[in-house]
Coordinates of C-alpha atoms in Angstrom, one line a residue:
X1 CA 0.0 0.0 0.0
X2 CA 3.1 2.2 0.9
X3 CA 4.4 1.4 -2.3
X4 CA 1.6 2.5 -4.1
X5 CA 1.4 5.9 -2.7
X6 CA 4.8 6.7 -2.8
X7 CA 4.4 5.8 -6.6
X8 CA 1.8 8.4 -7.1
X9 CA 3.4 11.1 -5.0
X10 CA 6.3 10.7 -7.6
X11 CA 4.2 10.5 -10.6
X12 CA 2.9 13.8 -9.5
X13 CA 6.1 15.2 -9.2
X14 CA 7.4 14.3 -12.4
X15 CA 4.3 15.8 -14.4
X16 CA 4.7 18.8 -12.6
X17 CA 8.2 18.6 -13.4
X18 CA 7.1 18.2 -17.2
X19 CA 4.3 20.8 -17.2
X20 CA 6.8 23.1 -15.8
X21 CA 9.5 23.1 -18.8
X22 CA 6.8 22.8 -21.1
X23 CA 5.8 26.7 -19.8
X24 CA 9.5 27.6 -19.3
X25 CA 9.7 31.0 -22.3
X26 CA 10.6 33.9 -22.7
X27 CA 7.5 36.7 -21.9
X28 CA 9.4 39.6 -23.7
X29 CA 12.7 40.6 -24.9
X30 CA 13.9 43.9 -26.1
X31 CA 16.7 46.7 -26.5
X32 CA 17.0 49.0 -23.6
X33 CA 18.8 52.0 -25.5
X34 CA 19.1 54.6 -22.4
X35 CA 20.9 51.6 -20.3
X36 CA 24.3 51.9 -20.6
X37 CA 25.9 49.4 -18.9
X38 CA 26.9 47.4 -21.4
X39 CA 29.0 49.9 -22.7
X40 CA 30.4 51.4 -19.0
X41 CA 33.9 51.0 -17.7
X42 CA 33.4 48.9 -14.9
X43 CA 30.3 46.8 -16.3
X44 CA 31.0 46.2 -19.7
X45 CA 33.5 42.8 -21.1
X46 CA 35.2 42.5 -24.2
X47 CA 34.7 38.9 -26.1
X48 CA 37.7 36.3 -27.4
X49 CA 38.6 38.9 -30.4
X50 CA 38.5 42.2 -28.1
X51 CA 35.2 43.6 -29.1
X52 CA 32.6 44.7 -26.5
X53 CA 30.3 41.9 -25.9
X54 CA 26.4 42.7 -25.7
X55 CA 24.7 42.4 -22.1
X56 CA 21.5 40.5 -21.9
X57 CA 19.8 41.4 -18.5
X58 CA 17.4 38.0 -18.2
X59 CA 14.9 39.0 -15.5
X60 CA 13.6 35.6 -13.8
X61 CA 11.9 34.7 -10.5
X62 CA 14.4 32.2 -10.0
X63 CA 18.0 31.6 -9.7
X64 CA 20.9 28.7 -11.1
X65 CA 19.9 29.3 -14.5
X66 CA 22.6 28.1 -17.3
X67 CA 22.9 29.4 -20.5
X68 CA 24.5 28.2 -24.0
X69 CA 24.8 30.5 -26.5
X70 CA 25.9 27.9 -28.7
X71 CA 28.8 28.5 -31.8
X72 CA 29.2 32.0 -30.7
X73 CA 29.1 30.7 -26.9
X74 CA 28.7 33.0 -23.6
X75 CA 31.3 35.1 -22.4
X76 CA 30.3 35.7 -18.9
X77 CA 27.0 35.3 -16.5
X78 CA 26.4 37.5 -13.2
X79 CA 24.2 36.9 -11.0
X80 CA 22.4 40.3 -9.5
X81 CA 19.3 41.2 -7.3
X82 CA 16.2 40.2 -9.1
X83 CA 18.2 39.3 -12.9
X84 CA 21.0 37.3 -14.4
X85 CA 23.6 39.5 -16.4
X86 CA 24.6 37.1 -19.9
X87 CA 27.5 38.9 -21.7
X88 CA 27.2 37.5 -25.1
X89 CA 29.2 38.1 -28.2
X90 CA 27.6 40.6 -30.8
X91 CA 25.9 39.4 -33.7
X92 CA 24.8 36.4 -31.5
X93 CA 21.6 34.5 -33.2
X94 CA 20.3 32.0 -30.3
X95 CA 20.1 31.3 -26.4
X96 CA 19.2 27.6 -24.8
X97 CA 18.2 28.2 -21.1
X98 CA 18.1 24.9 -18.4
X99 CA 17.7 24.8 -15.3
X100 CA 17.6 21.4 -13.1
X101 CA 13.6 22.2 -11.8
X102 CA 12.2 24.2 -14.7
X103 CA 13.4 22.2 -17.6
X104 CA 15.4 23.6 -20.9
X105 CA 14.1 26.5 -23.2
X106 CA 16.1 25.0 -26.3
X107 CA 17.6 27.4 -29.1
X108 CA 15.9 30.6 -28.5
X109 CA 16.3 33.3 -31.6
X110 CA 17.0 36.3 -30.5
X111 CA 13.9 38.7 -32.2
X112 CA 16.4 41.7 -32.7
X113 CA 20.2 42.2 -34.0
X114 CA 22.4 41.3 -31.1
X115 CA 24.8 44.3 -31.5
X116 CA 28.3 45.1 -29.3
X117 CA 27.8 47.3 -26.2
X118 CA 23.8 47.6 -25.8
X119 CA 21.9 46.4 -23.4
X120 CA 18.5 43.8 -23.8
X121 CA 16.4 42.5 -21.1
X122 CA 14.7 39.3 -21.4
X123 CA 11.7 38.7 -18.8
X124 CA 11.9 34.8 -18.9
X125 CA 8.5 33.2 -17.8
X126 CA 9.2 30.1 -15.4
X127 CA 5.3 29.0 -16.0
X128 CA 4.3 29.1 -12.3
X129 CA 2.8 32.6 -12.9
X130 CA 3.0 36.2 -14.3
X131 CA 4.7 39.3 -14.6
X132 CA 2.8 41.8 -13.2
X133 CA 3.1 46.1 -12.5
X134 CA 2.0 47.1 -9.1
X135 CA 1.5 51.0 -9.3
X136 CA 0.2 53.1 -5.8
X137 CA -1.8 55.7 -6.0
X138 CA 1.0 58.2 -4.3
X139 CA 3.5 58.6 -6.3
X140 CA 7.3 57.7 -4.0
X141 CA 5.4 55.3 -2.4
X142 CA 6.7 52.1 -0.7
X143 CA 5.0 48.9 -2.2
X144 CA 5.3 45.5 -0.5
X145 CA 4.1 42.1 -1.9
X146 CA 2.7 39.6 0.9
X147 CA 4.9 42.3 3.1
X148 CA 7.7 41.4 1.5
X149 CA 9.7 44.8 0.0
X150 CA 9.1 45.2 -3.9
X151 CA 10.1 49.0 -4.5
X152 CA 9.3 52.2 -4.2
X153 CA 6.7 53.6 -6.9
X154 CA 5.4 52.0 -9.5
X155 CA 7.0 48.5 -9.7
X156 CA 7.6 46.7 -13.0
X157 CA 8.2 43.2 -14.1
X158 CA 7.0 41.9 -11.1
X159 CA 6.6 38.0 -11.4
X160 CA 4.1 36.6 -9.5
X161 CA 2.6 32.8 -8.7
X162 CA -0.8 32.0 -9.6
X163 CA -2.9 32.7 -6.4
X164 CA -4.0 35.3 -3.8
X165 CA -1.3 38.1 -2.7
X166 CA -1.6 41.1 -0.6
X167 CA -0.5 44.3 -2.2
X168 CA 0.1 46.9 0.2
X169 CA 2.0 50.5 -0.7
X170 CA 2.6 53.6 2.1
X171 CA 3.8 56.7 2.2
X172 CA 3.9 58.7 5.4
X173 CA 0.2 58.7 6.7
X174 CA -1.0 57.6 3.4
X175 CA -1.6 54.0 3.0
X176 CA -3.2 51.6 0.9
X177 CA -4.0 47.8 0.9
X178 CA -5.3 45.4 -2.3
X179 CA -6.1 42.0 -2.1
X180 CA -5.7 40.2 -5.7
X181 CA -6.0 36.9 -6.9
X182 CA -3.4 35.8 -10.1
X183 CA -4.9 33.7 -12.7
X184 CA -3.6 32.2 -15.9
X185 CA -5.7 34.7 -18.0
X186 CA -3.8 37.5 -16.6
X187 CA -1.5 39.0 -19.4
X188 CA 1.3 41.1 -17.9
X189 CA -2.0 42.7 -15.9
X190 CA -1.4 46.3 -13.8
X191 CA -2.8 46.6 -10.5
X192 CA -3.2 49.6 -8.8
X193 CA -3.1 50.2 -5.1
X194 CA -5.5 53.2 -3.9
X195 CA -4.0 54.7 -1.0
X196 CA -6.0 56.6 1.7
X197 CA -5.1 59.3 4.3
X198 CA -4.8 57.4 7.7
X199 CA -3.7 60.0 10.2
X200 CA -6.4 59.2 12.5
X201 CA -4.2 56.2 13.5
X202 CA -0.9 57.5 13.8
X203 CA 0.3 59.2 17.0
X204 CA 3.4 61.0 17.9
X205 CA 6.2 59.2 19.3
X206 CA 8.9 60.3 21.4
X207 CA 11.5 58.0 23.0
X208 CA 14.7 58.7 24.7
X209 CA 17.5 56.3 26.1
X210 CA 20.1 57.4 28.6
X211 CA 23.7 57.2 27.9
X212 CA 23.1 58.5 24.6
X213 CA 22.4 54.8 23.5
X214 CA 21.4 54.7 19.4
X215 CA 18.4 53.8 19.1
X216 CA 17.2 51.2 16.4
X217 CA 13.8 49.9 14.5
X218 CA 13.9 47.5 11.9
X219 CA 17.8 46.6 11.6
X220 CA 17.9 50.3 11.3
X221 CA 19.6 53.1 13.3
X222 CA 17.2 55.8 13.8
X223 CA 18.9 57.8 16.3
X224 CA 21.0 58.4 19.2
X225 CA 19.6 59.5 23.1
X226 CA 16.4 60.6 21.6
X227 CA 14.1 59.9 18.8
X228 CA 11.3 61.4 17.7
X229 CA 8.7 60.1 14.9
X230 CA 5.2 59.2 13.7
X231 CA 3.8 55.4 14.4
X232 CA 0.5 53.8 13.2
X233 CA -1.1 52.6 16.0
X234 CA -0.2 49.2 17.4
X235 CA 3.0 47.4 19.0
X236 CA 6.3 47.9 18.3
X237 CA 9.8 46.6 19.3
X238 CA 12.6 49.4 19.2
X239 CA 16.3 47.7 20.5
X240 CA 19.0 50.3 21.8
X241 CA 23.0 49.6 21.2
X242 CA 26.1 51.1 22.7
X243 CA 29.8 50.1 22.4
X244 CA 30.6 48.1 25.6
X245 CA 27.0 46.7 26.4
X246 CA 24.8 44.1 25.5
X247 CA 21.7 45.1 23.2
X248 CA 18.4 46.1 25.3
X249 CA 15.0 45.4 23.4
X250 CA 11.7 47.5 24.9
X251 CA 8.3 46.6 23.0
X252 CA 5.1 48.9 23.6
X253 CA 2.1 50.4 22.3
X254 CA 1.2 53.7 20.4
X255 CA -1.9 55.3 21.1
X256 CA -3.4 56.9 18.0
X257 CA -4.2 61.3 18.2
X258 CA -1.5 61.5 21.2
X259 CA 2.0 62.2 22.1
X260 CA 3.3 58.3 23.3
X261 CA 6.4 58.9 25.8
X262 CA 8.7 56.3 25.9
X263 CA 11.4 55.6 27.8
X264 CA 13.7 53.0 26.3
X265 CA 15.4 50.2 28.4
X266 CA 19.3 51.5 28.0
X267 CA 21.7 49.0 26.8
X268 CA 23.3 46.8 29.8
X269 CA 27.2 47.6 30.1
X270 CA 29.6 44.2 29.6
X271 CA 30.7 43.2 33.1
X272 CA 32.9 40.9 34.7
X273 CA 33.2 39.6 37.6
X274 CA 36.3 40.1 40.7
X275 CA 36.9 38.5 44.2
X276 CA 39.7 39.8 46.3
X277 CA 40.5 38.2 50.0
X278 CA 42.4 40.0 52.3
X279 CA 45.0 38.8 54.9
X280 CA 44.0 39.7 57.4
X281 CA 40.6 39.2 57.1
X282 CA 37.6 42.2 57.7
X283 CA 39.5 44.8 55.9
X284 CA 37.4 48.2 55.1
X285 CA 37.7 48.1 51.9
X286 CA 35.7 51.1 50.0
X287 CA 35.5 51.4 45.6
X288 CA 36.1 54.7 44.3
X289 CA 33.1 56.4 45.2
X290 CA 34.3 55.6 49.1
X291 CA 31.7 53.4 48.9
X292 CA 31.8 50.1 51.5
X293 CA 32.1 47.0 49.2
X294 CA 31.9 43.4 50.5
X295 CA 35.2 42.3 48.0
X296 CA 35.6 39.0 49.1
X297 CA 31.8 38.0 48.2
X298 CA 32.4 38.2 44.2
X299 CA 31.3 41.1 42.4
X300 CA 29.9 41.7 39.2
X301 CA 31.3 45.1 38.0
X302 CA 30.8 47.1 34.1
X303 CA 34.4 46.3 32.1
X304 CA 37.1 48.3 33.0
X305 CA 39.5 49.5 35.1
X306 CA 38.7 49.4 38.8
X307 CA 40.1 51.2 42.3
X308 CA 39.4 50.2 45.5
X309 CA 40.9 51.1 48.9
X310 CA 41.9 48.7 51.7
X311 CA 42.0 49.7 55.3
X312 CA 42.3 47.7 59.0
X313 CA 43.6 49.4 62.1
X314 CA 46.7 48.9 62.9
X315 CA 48.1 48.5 59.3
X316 CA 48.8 50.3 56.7
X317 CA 46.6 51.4 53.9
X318 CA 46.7 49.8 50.4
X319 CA 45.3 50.7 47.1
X320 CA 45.2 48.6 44.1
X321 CA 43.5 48.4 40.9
X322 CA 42.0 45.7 38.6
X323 CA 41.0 45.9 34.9
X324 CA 37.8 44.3 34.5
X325 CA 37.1 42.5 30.6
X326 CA 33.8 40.7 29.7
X327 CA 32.1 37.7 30.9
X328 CA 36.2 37.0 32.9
X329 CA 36.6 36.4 36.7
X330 CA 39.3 37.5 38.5
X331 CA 40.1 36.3 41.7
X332 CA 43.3 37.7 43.9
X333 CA 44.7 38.0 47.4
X334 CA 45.7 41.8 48.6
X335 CA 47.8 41.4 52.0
X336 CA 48.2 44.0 54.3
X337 CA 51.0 45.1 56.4
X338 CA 51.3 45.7 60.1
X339 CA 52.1 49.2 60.3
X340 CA 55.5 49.8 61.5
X341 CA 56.1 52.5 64.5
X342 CA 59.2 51.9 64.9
X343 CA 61.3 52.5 61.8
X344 CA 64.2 50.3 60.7
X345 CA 65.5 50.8 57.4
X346 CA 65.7 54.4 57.0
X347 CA 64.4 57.9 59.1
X348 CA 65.2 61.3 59.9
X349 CA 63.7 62.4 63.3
X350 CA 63.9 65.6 65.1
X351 CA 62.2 66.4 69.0
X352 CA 62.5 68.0 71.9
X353 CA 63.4 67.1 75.7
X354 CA 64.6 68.5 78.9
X355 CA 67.5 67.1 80.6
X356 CA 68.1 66.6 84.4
X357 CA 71.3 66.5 84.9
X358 CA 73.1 68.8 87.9
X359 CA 74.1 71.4 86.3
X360 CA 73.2 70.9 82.6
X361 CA 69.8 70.3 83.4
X362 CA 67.5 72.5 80.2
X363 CA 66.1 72.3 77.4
X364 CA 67.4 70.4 74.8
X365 CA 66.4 70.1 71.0
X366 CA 67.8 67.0 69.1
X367 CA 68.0 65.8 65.7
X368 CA 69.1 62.5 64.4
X369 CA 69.3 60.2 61.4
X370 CA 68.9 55.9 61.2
X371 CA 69.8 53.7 58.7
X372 CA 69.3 50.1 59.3
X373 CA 68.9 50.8 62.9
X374 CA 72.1 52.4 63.7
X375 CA 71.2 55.8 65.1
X376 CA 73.2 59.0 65.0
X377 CA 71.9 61.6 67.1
X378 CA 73.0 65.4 67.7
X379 CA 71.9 67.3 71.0
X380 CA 72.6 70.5 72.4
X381 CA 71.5 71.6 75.7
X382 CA 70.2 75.2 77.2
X383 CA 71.3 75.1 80.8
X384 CA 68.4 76.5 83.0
X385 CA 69.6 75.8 86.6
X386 CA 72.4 78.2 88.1
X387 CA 74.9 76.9 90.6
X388 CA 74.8 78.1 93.7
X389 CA 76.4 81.7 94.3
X390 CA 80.3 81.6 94.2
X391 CA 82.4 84.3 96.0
X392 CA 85.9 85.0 94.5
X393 CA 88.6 86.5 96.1
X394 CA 92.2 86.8 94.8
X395 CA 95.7 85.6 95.8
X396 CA 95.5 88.3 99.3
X397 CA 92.3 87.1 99.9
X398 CA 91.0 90.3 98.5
X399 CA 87.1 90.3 97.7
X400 CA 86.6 90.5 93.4
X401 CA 82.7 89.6 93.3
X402 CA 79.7 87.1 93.4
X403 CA 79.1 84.9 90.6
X404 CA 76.7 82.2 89.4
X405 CA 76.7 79.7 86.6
X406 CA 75.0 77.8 84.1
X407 CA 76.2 75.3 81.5
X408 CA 75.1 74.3 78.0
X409 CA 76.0 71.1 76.4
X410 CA 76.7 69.9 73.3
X411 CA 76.2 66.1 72.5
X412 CA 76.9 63.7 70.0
X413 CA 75.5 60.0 70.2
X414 CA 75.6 56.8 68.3
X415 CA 73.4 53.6 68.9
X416 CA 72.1 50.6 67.4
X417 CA 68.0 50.4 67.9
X418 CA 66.5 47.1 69.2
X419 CA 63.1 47.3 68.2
X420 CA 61.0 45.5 70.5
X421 CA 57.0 44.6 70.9
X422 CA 55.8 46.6 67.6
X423 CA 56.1 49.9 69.1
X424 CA 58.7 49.9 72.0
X425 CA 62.3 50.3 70.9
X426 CA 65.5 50.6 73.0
X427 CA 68.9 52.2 71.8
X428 CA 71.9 51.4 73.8
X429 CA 74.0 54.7 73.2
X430 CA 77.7 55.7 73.0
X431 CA 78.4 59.0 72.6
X432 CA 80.7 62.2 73.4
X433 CA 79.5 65.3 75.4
X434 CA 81.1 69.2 75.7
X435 CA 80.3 71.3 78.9
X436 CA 80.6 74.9 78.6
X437 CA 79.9 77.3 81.4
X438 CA 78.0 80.8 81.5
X439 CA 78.8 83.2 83.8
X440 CA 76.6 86.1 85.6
X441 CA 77.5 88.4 88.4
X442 CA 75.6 88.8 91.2
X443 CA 78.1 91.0 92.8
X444 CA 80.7 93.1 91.3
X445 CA 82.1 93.7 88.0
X446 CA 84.1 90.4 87.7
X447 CA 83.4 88.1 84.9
X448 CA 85.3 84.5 85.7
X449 CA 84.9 81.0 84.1
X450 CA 82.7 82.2 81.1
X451 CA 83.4 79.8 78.1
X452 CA 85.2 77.4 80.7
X453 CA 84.5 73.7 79.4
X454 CA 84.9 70.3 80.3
X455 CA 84.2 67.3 78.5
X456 CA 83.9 63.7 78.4
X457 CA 81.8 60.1 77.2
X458 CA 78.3 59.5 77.7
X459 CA 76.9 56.1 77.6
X460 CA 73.8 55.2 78.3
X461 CA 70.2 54.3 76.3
X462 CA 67.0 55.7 75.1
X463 CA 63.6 53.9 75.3
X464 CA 60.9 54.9 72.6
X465 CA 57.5 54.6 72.6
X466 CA 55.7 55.4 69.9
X467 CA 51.1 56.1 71.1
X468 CA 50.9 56.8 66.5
X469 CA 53.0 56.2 63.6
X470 CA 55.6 58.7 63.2
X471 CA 56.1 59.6 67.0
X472 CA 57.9 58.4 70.1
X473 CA 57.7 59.4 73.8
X474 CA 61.3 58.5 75.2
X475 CA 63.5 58.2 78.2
X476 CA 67.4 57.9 77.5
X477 CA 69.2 58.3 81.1
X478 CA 73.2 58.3 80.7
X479 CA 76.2 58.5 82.6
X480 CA 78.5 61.2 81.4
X481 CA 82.2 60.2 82.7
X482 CA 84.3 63.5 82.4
X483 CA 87.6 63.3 80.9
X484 CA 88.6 66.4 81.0
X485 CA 88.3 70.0 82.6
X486 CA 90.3 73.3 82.0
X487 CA 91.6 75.3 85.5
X488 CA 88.3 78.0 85.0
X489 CA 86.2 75.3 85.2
X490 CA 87.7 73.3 87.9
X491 CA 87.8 76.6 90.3
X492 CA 84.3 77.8 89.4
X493 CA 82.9 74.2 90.7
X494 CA 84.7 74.3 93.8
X495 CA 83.9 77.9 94.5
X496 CA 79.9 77.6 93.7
X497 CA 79.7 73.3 94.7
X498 CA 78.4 71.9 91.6
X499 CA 79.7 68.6 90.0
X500 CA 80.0 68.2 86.0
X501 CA 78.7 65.2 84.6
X502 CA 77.6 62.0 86.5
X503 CA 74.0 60.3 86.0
X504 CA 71.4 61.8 84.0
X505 CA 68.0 61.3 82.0
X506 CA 66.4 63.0 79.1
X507 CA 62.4 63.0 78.8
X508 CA 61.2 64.3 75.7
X509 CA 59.2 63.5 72.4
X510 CA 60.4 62.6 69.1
X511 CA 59.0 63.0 65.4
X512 CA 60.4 60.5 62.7
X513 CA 59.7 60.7 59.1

């Protein structure tokens, strides 16, 4: 029973097949004498003896046509939108035409002279239907077939199946629909398409996008940010585009007699996506907006380059940056560091103490310098106290005056920090000291021991604290072991009772950079 059917299925086939190149022939075929592109640089082709070869434009519904021209042959065939170009040689008599569906059209004569560089068209006839002229009312008008695009005004050579179609044509506001049915008594038959003024169901449309996004309709780019036009009433689907992003698509309605305000879904930016842990963990970390952002959860961010801060107490801040690309994760570990009050490879510090040390005790400014922990430190002294009052008489035992003293100090240390618990150092110190007396009367006229000195070592330490970054609270007590006085200053400490040297401590406050 299969058998059977499948037998007349193919039976049908084949005298379609049959009745189909029995209709295959050619519907009209003439000179076009304004087309020149036969005889244009560019378009035109010269034949085996270097003469311009005639163009034959063969308008067919169909395509994977093959010609013979026979003795005189073919010289080329182009395929184009809606025609086959045949370059044949001039003075050509005959075409045969096959194709594999439609059958053979066998030694057609050509009803003209075939001449060098002119132009024919041939409207071959494929039997399945007719050629046909659709002509709107409005001239410039658009005409579809079964919505398909045909032209713009009056289209000719048309070929159209045997059957119904839709004929539609618009122009603006002005629009126009025909519904025709194609027979086989139709000869090369003109329809018309009367067109009628519909602005009753168009309304204004005005539709704007942020980012200055183009806007599209239709495969078509119809503007950029904003777009303002005039839609039948109905649904439509407008898609918006921008470099970077992925295309949005936002479909609505248009009322007829009324301004339709749209707002367009914008295009959505590429993104990526980063996850960053920290060591330790529960940083602060902020983007650059100082906006708190939960890093180590993974975040989905536009492509591009990205800056985020990093922050814990107690160690020092971090920035970094990561350059985000499409649809790619990163993932990365920022570590932080401790922050370091005591410094180690390299600082400058200044400060200021006050020394009590007999004599010597005052204020004294310092500056210093440490490389790789070994510290050099400069000091000098402003000695506040005054001795007790010294009465000098001469070699008789005559009375000269009443004096008192005071004595600066100038010091010069070296020391090797030991940094210990974060932000407690200690310095053991070695260093050299100069004591140099000032002199004021009390009584008399008599200026003795003024400029008198004596000097000596100092060794000792100084123990830093440091409450912030960049500061330290220190204690350095010392003992200054005098090697040396001059006569002045020997006499002047046994007339007022003061001792140079011995133990001693500075208190003060330093500032390191």
């Amino acid at each position: 029973m299969k058998a059977k059917r499948w037998l007349c299925l193919a039976a049908c086939v084949l005298t379609a097949l049959v009745s189909q190149a029995q209709n295959l022939k050619v519907e009209s075929f003439r000179e076009l004498s304004s087309d020149l592109t036969a005889n244009t640089y560019g378009t035109s082709k010269e034949d085996q003896n270097g003469e311009i070869c005639a163009l034959i434009k063969v308008v067919a519904p169909e395509q994977d046509f093959k010609f013979d021209g026979g003795s005189l042959g073919i010289e080329a065939v182009e395929q184009k939108a809606g025609e086959i170009w045949v370059y044949v040689p001039r003075r050509a008599q005959k075409l045969t035409i096959n194709h594999q569906v439609f059958g053979v059209l066998r030694d057609y004569y050509y009803p003209v002279p075939i001449e060098g560089g002119k132009t024919y068209e041939m409207l071959l006839d494929i039997g399945t239907g007719v050629f046909v002229t659709v002509s709107p009312t409005v001239a410039k008008s658009k005409v579809y077939i079964d919505r398909e695009y045909a032209g713009e005004g009056t289209v000719y050579h048309r070929y159209m199946n045997y059957g119904k179609h839709t004929l539609q044509a618009v122009n603006g506001m002005w629009e126009g629909t025909r519904d025709i049915v194609v027979t086989t008594a139709d000869k090369n038959p003109v329809f018309d398409v009367d067109m009628q003024d519909q602005s009753v169901h168009y309304g204004e449309v005005v539709m704007t996008v942020d980012n200055e996004a183009e806007i599209w309709y239709a495969g078509q780019k119809v503007g950029t940010g904003r777009y303002t036009t005039t839609l039948r009433e109905g649904s439509y689907t407008f898609m918006t585009r921008h470099v970077d992003c992925d295309d949005s698509e936002t479909t609505f309605s248009v009322r007829p007699q009324q301004r339709n305000d749209v707002q367009l879904k914008a295009p959505v930016p590429f993104t990526g996506y980063l996850r960053v842990y920290t060591r330790p963990q529960n940083a602060v970390v902020t983007d650059a907006r100082a906006k708190q952002v939960a890093i180590d959860e993974q975040l989905e961010l536009p492509i591009g380059t990205h800056q985020f801060h990093f922050a814990r107490k107690g160690y020092v801040p971090q920035d970094h940056e990561w350059t985000v690309r499409h649809k790619e994760s990163i993932h990365d570990t920022v570590t932080l560091e401790r922050i370091s009050y005591i410094p180690k490879n390299f600082a400058f510090y200044f400060g200021l103490s006050y020394s009590l040390q007999g004599l010597s005790s005052g204020l004294t400014p310092l500056l210093g310098v440490m490389y790789k922990n070994n510290d050099l430190q400069l000091s000098y002294t402003f000695g506040m106290k005054k001795s007790d009052e010294g009465y000098l008489y001469d070699e008789s035992w005559g009375y000269k005056g009443t004096m008192q003293w005071r004595s600066n100090t100038v010091s010069v240390k070296y020391g090797y920090q030991i940094p210990l618990l974060g932000r407690i150092a200690i310095t053991p110190q070695l260093g050299y000291a100069l004591h140099k007396l000032s002199c004021s009367a009390v009584e008399g006229n008599y200026d003795f021991a003024n400029g008198a000195y004596a000097h000596g070592m100092t060794i000792g330490a100084r123990v830093a604290f440091a409450p912030v970054q960049h500061l330290y609270l220190f204690a350095a007590p010392q003992m200054d072991v005098l090697v040396k006085k001059d006569d002045s200053y020997k006499r002047a400490a046994d007339v007022a009772g003061f001792n140079a040297g011995g133990f001693g401590v500075q208190l003060g406050l330093l500032a390191h950079f």
